[in-house]
Coordinates of C-alpha atoms in Angstrom, one line a residue:
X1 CA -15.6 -75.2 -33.6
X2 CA -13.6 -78.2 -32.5
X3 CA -15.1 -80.8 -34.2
X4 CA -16.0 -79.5 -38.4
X5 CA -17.7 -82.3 -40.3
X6 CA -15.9 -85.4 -40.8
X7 CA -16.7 -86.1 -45.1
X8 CA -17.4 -83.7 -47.1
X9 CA -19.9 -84.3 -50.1
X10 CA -18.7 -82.4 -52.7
X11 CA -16.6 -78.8 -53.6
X12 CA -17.8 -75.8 -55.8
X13 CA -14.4 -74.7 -56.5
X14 CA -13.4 -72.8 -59.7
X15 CA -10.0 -71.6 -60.8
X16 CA -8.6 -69.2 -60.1
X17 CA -6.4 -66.4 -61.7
X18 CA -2.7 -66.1 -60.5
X19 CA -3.2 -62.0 -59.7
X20 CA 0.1 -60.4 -58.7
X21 CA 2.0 -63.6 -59.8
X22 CA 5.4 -63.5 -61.9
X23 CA 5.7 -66.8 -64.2
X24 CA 8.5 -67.7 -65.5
X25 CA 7.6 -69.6 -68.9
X26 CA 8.9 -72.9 -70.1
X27 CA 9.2 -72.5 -73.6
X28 CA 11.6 -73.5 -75.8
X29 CA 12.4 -71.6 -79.2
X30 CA 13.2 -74.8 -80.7
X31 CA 10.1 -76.8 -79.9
X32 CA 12.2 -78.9 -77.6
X33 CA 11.2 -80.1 -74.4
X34 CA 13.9 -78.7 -71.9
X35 CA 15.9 -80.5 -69.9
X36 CA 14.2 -79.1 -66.9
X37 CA 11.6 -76.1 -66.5
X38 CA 11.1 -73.7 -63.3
X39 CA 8.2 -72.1 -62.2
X40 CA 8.7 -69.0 -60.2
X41 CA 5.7 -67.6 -58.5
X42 CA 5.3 -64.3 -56.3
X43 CA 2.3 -64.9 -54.1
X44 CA 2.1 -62.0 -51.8
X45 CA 4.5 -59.1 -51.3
X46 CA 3.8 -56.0 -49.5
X47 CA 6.0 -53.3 -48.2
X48 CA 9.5 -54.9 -47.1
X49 CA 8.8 -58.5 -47.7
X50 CA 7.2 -60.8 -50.0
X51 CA 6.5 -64.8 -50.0
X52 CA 7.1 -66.9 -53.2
X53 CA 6.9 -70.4 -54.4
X54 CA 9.1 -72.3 -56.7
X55 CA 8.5 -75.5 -59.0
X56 CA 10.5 -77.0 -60.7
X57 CA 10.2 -80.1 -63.3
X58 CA 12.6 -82.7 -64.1
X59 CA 12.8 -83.8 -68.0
X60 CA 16.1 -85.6 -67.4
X61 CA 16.7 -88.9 -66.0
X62 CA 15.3 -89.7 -62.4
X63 CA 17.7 -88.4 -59.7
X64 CA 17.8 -89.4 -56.1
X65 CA 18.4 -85.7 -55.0
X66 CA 17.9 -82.0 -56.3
X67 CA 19.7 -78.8 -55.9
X68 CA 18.0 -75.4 -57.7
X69 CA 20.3 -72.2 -58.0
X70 CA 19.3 -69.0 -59.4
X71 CA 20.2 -65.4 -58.6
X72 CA 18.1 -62.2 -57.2
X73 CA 18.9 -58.6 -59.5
X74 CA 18.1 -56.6 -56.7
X75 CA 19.3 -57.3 -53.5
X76 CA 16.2 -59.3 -52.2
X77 CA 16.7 -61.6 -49.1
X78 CA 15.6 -65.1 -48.2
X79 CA 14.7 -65.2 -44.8
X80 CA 13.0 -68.4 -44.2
X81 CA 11.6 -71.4 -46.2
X82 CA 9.9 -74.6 -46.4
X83 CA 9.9 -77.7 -48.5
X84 CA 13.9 -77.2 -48.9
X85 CA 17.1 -76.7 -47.7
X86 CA 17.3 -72.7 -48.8
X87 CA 20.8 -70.7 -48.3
X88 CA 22.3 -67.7 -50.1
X89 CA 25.2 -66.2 -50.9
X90 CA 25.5 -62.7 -52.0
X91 CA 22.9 -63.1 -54.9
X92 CA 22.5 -66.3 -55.2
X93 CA 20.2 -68.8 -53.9
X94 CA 20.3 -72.5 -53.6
X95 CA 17.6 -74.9 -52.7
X96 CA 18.2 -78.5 -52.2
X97 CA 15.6 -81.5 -51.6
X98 CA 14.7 -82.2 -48.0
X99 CA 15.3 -86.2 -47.2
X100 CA 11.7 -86.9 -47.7
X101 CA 11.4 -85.2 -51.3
X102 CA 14.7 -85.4 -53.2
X103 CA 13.5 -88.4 -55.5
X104 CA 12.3 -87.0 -58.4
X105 CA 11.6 -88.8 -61.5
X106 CA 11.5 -88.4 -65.5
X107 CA 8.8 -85.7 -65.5
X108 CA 8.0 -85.3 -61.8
X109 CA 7.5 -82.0 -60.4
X110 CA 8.2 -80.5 -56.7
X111 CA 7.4 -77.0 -55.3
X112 CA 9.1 -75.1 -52.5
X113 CA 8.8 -71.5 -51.1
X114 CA 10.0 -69.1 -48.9
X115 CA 9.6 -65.4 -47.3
X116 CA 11.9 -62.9 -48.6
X117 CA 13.1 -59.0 -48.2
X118 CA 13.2 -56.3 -50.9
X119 CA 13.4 -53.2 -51.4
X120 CA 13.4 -50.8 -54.1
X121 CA 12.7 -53.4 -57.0
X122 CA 12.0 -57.3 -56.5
X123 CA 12.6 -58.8 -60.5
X124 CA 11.9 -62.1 -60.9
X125 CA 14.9 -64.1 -61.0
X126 CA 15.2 -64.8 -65.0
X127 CA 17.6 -68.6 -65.3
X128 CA 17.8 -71.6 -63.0
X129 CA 19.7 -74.3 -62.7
X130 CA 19.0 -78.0 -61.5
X131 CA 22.0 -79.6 -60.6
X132 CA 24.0 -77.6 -63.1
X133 CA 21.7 -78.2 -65.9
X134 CA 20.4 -75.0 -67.5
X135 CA 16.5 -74.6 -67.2
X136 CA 13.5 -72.8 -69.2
X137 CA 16.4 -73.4 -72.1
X138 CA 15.6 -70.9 -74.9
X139 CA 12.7 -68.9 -72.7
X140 CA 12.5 -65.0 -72.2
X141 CA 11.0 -64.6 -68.5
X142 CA 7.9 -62.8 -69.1
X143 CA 5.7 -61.5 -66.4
X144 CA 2.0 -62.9 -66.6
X145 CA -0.5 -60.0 -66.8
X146 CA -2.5 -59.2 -63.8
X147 CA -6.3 -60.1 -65.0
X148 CA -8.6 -57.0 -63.9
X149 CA -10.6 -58.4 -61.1
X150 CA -14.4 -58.4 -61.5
X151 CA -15.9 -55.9 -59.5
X152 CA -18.2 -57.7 -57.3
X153 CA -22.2 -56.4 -57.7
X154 CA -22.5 -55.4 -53.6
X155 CA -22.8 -51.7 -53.3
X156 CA -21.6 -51.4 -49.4
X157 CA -18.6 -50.6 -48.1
X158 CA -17.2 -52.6 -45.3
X159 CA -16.3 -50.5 -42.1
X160 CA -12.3 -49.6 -41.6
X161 CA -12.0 -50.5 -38.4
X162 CA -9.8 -50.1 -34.7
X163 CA -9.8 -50.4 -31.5
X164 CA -11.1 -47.3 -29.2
X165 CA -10.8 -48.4 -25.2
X166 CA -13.2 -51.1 -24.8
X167 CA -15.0 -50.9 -28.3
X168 CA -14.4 -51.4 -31.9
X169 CA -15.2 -47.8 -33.9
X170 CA -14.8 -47.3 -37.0
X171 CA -13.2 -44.4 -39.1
X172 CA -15.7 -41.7 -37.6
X173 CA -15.4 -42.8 -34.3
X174 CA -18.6 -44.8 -34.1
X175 CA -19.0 -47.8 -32.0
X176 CA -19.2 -51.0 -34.1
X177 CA -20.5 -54.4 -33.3
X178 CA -19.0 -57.6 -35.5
X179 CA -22.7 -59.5 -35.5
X180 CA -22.6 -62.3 -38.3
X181 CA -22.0 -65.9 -38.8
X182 CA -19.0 -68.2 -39.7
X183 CA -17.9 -69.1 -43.2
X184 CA -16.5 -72.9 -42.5
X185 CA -14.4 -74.5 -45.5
X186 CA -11.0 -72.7 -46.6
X187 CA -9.6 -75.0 -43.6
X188 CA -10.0 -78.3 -44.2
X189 CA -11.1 -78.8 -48.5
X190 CA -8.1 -78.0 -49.7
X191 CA -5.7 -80.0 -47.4
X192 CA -8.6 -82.8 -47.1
X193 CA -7.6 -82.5 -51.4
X194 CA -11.2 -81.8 -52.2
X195 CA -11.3 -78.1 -53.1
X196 CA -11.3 -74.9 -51.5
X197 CA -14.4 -73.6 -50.2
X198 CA -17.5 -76.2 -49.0
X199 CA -20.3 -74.8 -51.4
X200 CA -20.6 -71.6 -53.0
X201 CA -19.1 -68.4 -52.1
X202 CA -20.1 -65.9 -55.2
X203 CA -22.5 -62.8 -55.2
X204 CA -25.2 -64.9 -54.8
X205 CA -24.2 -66.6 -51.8
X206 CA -22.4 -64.1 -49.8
X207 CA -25.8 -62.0 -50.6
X208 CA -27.8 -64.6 -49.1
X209 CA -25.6 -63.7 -45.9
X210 CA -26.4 -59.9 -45.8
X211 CA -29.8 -60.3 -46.1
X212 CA -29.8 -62.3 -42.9
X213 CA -28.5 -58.3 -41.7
X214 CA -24.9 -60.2 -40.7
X215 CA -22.6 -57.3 -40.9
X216 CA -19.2 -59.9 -40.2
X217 CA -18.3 -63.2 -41.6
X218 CA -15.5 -65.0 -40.3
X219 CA -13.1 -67.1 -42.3
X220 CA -11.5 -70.3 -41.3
X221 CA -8.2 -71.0 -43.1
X222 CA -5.2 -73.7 -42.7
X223 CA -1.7 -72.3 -43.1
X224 CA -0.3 -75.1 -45.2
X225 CA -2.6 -74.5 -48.3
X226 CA -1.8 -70.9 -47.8
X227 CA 1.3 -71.4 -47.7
X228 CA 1.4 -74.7 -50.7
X229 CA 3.3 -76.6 -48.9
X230 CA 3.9 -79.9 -51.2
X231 CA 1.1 -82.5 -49.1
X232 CA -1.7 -79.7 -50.7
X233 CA -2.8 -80.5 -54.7
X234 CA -1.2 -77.2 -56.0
X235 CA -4.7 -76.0 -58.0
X236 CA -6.1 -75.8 -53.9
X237 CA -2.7 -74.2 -52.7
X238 CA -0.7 -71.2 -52.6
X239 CA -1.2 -68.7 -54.9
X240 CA -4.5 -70.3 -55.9
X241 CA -5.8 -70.7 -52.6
X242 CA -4.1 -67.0 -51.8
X243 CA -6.3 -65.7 -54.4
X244 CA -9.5 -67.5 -53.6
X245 CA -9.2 -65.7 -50.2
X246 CA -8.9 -62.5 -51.2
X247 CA -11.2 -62.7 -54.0
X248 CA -13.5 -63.6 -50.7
X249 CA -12.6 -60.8 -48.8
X250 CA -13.8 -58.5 -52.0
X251 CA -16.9 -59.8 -52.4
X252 CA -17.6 -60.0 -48.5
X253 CA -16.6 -56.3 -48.3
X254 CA -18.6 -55.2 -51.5
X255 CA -21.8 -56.4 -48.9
X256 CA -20.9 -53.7 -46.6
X257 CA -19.7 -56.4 -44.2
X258 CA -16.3 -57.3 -42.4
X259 CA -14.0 -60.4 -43.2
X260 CA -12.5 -62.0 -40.4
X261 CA -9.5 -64.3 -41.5
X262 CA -8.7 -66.3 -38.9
X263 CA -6.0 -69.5 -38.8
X264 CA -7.7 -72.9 -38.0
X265 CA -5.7 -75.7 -38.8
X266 CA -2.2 -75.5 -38.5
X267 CA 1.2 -77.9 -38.7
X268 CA 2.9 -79.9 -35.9
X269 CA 2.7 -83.4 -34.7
X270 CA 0.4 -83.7 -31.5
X271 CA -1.1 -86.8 -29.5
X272 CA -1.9 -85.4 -26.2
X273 CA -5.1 -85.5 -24.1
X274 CA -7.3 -84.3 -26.4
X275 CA -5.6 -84.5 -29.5
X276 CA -7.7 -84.2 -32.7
X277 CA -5.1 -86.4 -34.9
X278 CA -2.2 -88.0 -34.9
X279 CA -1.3 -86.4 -38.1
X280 CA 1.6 -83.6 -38.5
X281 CA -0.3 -81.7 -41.2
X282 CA -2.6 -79.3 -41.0
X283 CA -5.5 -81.8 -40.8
X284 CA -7.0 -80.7 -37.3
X285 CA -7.1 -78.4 -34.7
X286 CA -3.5 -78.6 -32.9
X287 CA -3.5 -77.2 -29.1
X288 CA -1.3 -74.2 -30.4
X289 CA 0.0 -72.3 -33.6
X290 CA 3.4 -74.0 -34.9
X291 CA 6.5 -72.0 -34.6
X292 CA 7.9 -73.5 -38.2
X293 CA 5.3 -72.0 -40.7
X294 CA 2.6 -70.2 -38.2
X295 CA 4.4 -66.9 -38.1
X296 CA 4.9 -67.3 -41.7
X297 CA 1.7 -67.4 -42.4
X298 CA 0.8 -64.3 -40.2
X299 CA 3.4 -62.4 -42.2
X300 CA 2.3 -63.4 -45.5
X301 CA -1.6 -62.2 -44.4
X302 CA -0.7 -59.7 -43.0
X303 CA 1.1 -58.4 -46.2
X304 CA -1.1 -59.1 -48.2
X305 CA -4.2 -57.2 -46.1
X306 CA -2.2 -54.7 -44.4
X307 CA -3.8 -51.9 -46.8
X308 CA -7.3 -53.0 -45.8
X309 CA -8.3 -51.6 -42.6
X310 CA -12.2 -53.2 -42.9
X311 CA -9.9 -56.8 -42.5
X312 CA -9.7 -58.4 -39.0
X313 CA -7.6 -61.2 -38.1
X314 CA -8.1 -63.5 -35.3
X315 CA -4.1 -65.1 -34.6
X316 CA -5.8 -69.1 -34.2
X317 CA -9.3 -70.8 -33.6
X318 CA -9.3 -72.6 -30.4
X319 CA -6.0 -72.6 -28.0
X320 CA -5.9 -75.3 -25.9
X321 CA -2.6 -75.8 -24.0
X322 CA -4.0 -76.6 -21.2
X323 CA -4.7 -80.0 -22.0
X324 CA -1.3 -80.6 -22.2
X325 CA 0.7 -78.3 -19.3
X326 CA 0.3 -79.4 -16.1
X327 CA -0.7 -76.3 -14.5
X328 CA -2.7 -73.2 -15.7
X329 CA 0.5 -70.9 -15.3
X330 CA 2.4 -73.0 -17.7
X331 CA -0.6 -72.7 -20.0
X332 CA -1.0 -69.2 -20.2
X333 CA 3.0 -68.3 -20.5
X334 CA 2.6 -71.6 -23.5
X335 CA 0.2 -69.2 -24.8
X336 CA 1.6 -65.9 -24.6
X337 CA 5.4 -66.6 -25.2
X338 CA 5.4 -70.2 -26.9
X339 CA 8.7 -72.2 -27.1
X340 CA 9.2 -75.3 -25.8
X341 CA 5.7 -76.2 -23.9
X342 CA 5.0 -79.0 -21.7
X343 CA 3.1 -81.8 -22.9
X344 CA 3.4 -80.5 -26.5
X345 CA 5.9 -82.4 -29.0
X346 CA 6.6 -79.0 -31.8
X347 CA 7.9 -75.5 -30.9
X348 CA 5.1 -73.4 -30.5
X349 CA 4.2 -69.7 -31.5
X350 CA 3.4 -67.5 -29.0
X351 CA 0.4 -64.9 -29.6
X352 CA 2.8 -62.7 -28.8
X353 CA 5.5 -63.9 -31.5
X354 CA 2.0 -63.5 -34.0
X355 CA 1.6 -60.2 -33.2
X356 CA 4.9 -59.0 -33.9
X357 CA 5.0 -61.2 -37.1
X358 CA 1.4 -59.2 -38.1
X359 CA 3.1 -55.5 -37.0
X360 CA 6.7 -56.4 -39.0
X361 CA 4.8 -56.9 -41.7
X362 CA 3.1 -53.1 -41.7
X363 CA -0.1 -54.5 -40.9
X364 CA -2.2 -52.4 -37.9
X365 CA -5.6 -54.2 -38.5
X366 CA -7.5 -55.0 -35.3
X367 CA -6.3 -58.6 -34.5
X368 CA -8.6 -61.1 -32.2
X369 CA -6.9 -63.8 -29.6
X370 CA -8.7 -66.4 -28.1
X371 CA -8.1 -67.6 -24.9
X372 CA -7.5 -71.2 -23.3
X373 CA -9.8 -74.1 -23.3
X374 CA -11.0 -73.8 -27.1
X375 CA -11.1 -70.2 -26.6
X376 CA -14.0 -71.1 -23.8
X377 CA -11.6 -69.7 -20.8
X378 CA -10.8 -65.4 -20.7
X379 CA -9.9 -65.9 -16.9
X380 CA -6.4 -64.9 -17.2
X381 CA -5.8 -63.0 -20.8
X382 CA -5.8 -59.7 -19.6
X383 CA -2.5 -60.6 -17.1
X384 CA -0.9 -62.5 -20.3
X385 CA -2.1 -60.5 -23.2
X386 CA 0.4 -59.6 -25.1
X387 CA 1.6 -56.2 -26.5
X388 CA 0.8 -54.4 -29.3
X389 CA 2.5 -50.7 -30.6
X390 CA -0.9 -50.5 -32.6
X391 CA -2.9 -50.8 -29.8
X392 CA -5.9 -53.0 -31.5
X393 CA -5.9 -56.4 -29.7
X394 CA -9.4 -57.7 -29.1
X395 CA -10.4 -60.9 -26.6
X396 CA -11.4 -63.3 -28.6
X397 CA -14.5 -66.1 -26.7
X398 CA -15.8 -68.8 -28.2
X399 CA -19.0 -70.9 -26.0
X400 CA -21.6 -74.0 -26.7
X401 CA -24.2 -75.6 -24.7
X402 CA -21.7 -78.2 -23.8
X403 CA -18.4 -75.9 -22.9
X404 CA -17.5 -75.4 -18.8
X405 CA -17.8 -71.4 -18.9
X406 CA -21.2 -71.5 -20.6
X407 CA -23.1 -70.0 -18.1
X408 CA -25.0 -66.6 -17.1
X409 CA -22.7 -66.5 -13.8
X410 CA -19.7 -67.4 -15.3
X411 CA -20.0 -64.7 -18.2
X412 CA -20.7 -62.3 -15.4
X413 CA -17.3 -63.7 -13.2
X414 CA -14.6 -64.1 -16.3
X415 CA -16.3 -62.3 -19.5
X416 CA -17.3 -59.3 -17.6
X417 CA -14.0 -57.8 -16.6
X418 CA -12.6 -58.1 -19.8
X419 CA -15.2 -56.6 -21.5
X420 CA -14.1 -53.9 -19.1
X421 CA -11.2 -53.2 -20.4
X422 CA -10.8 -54.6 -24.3
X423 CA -13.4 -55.2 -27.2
X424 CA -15.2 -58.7 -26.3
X425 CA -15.9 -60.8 -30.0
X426 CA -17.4 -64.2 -29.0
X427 CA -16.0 -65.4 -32.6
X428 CA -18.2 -68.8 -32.0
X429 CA -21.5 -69.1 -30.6
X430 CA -23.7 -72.4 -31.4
X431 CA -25.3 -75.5 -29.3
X432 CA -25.7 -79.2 -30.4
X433 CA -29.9 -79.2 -29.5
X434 CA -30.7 -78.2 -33.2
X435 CA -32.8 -75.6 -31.5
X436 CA -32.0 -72.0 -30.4
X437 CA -32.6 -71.6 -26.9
X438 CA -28.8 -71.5 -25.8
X439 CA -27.7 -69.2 -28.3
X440 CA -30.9 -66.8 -27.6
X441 CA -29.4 -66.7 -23.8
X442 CA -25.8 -66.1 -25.4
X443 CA -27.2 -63.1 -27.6
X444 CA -29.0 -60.8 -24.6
X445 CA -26.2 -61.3 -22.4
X446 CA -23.5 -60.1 -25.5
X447 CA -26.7 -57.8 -26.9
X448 CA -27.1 -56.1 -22.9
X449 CA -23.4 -55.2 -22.8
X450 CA -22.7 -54.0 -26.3
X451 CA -20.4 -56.8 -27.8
X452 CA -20.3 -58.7 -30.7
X453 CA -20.6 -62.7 -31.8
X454 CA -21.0 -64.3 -34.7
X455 CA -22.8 -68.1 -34.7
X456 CA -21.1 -71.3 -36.0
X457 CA -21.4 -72.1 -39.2
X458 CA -23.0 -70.8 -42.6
X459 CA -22.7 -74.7 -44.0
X460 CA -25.4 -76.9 -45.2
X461 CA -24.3 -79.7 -42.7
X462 CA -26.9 -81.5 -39.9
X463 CA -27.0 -81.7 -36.1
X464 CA -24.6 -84.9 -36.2
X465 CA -21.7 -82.9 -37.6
X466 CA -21.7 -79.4 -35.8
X467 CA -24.2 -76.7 -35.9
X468 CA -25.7 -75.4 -38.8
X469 CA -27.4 -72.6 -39.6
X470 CA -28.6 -73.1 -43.3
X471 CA -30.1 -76.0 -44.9
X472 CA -29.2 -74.4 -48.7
X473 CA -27.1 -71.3 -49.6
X474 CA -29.7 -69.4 -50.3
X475 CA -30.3 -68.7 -46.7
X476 CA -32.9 -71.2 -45.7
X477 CA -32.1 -71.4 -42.0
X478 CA -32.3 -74.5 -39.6
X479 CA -34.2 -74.3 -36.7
X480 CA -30.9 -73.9 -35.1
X481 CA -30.3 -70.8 -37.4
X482 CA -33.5 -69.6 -37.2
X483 CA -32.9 -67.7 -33.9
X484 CA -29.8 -66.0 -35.0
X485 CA -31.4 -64.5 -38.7
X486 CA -34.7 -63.3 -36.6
X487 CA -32.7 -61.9 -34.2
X488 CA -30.3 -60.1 -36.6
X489 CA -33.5 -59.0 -38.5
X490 CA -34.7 -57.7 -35.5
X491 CA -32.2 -55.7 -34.3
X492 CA -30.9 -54.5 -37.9
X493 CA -34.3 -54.1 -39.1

């Protein structure tokens, strides 16, 4: 959806555990406080590669600029970061202060992180230094222990799926429609500083979900608080926020039904026609993913979901470079092969550079693109889709009442031939009438041709914000939702 509410009331957000996290502690043996203390994190590591966040706390005087050193035991790799200046040398590893975060005051902290390689072994680092001064004085580096995840009570098992011609199968071969709802939050609480989810996402909730017989719910998420980049409150970012997610993903799964994380709000400065901000975080949705932290993102997902087939991902919410090119051509190849694009300020990711970032990574799970246009145009994606050595790319469509291609004849004309030769996932279906009527026409053309949707959004908001399907989390639907739950009822009786 373009346009998610614009204040949110309140958050139901609890902590969360650190699980597969390496802490570095900050204790001194002789009760003083040290002159500086480090906290190193591992967030997300899979086969090759891993992603991990530093913080580190000044206890000295206040200095106008920062340089942390420490050294990797076993051959590990930085190979890109954010919130410093990283570089290496053989084993060691120095991060100095960008120019907008080197003051640091008597007690102030600031956090950094970066994707690395490994192989073998990846030891936490065990001493740092902040410009020269020993840190974590007097501390053994002690791994925390992993807390044993609480089973969730669902009793299904979510589908392990791929692509097979133009349908989604799953392990036995058997066709498989994604028909569910949207799961609106993880994109704009935590960078909005508010939380992480909007309302409640435990058994309860995501049960009140499967009863509506959704077998799919799809997961918005902004790669700054995935990655914790410093403008997002740390207990809503990175390794928490990593952790809320796939605590999510479990507990969606345990219902039987598939996760779809999908990137919503991402970085880069745009003011274009049609901008949604001004702003250069990850406060809106941009016209395309970022080159700077998108494919890091996609990396970091991907590792850490590359061992669960059930999870989809859908590469970014609503494209829409052609707002800014001047010509459709130059939209589509912005799309496809990012770089330098007309009428957009920041170096874009390509879907193609997102795939490969997902496939690196180890990752084969099906992966959804959306088209131009807020993902409302398909005319051209099968001449610019990009490649894939897995062979699971899906066409990703996303349509209102008040979107161009939103029409019987136009479904026909553009939608049609696709669905002729890829899986078709309208990822967004809704309608600003608080009624059903559009969405029932939406349904029988998608229900007549096999393919999947999912309606926009499982959030207790009202006709002025968006569509809404609920009016409480225990399922009660709107008369908007109303014609999505009888009609999954119906049809998964």
């Amino acid at each position: 959806m373009r346009h998610p509410p614009r204040s949110v009331l309140l958050a139901v957000a609890g902590a969360v555990a650190l699980v597969g996290s390496a802490l570095v502690p900050v204790v001194s043996a002789s009760g003083a406080t040290p002159a500086c203390t480090v906290q190193y994190t591992v967030t997300s590591q899979w086969d090759t590669g891993f992603q991990a966040s530093v913080t580190l706390t000044n206890n000295m005087a206040a200095m106008s600029g920062w340089s942390l050193g420490f050294g990797f035991a076993n051959g590990q790799k930085v190979t890109q970061g954010w919130s410093a200046k990283w570089s290496q040398s053989g084993t060691a590893v120095t991060a100095t202060n960008e120019s907008w975060n080197g003051s640091l005051a008597t007690g102030a902290s600031v956090s950094a992180g970066f994707l690395g390689s490994w192989s073998g072994s990846n030891a936490v680092p065990t001493a740092f230094k902040l410009n020269g001064t020993t840190c974590n004085v007097d501390s053994e580096p002690t791994p925390t222990p992993t807390p044993t995840p609480t089973e969730p009570p669902g009793t299904g098992t979510a589908p392990a799926l791929h692509v097979a011609g133009t349908k989604l199968v799953d392990a036995g071969g058997t066709a498989h429609r994604l028909l569910g709802v949207n799961r609106s939050g993880g994109e704009f609480m935590c960078v909005q500083g508010y939380g992480i989810w909007d309302g409640p996402v435990d058994d309860t909730a995501i049960k009140a979900i499967a009863d509506w017989k959704a077998n799919a719910v799809r997961i918005p998420l902004n790669e700054e608080c995935w990655l914790g980049l410093s403008n997002v409150k740390p207990e809503y970012g990175g390794a928490n926020y990593i952790n809320a997610v796939k605590d999510l993903v479990a507990r969606v799964e345990s219902f039987g039904m598939t996760p779809i994380l999908e990137l919503h709000w991402s970085y880069g400065q745009y003011t274009g026609n049609s901008a949604g901000c001004s702003d250069v975080h990850a406060t809106c949705q941009k016209p395309m993913p970022d080159a700077q932290y998108s494919p890091s993102f996609w990396s970091s997902v991907a590792g850490t979901f590359k061992d669960d087939p059930a999870a989809v991902f859908d590469l970014f919410n609503e494209p829409y470079p052609d707002r800014a090119t001047s010509t459709v051509t130059q939209a589509w190849q912005c799309w496809r092969d990012g770089g330098s694009c007309p009428g957009i300020g920041y170096e874009v990711a390509g879907m193609q550079d997102l795939v490969d970032g997902i496939r690196s990574a180890g990752a084969r799970n099906v992966i959804m693109i959306g088209g131009l246009a807020y993902s409302n145009d398909l005319g051209q994606w099968l001449a610019y889709r990009p490649t894939d050595p897995a062979g699971n790319l899906v066409a990703a469509y996303h349509v209102y009442n008040f979107n161009t291609c939103a029409s019987e004849s136009c479904w026909n004309s553009t939608l049609a031939p696709v669905a002729a030769q890829v899986p078709l996932v309208a990822g967004e279906i809704g309608e600003n009438t608080c009624s059903h009527g559009f969405v029932d026409q939406v349904m029988k053309w998608f229900d007549d041709r096999g393919l999947s949707y999912l309606g926009w959004t499982w959030n207790t908001w009202d006709c002025s914000s968006g569509p809404s399907l609920i009016s409480d989390y225990s399922g009660t639907p709107t008369a908007y939702g109303a014609g999505l739950r009888d009609h999954l009822q119906a049809i998964n009786p």
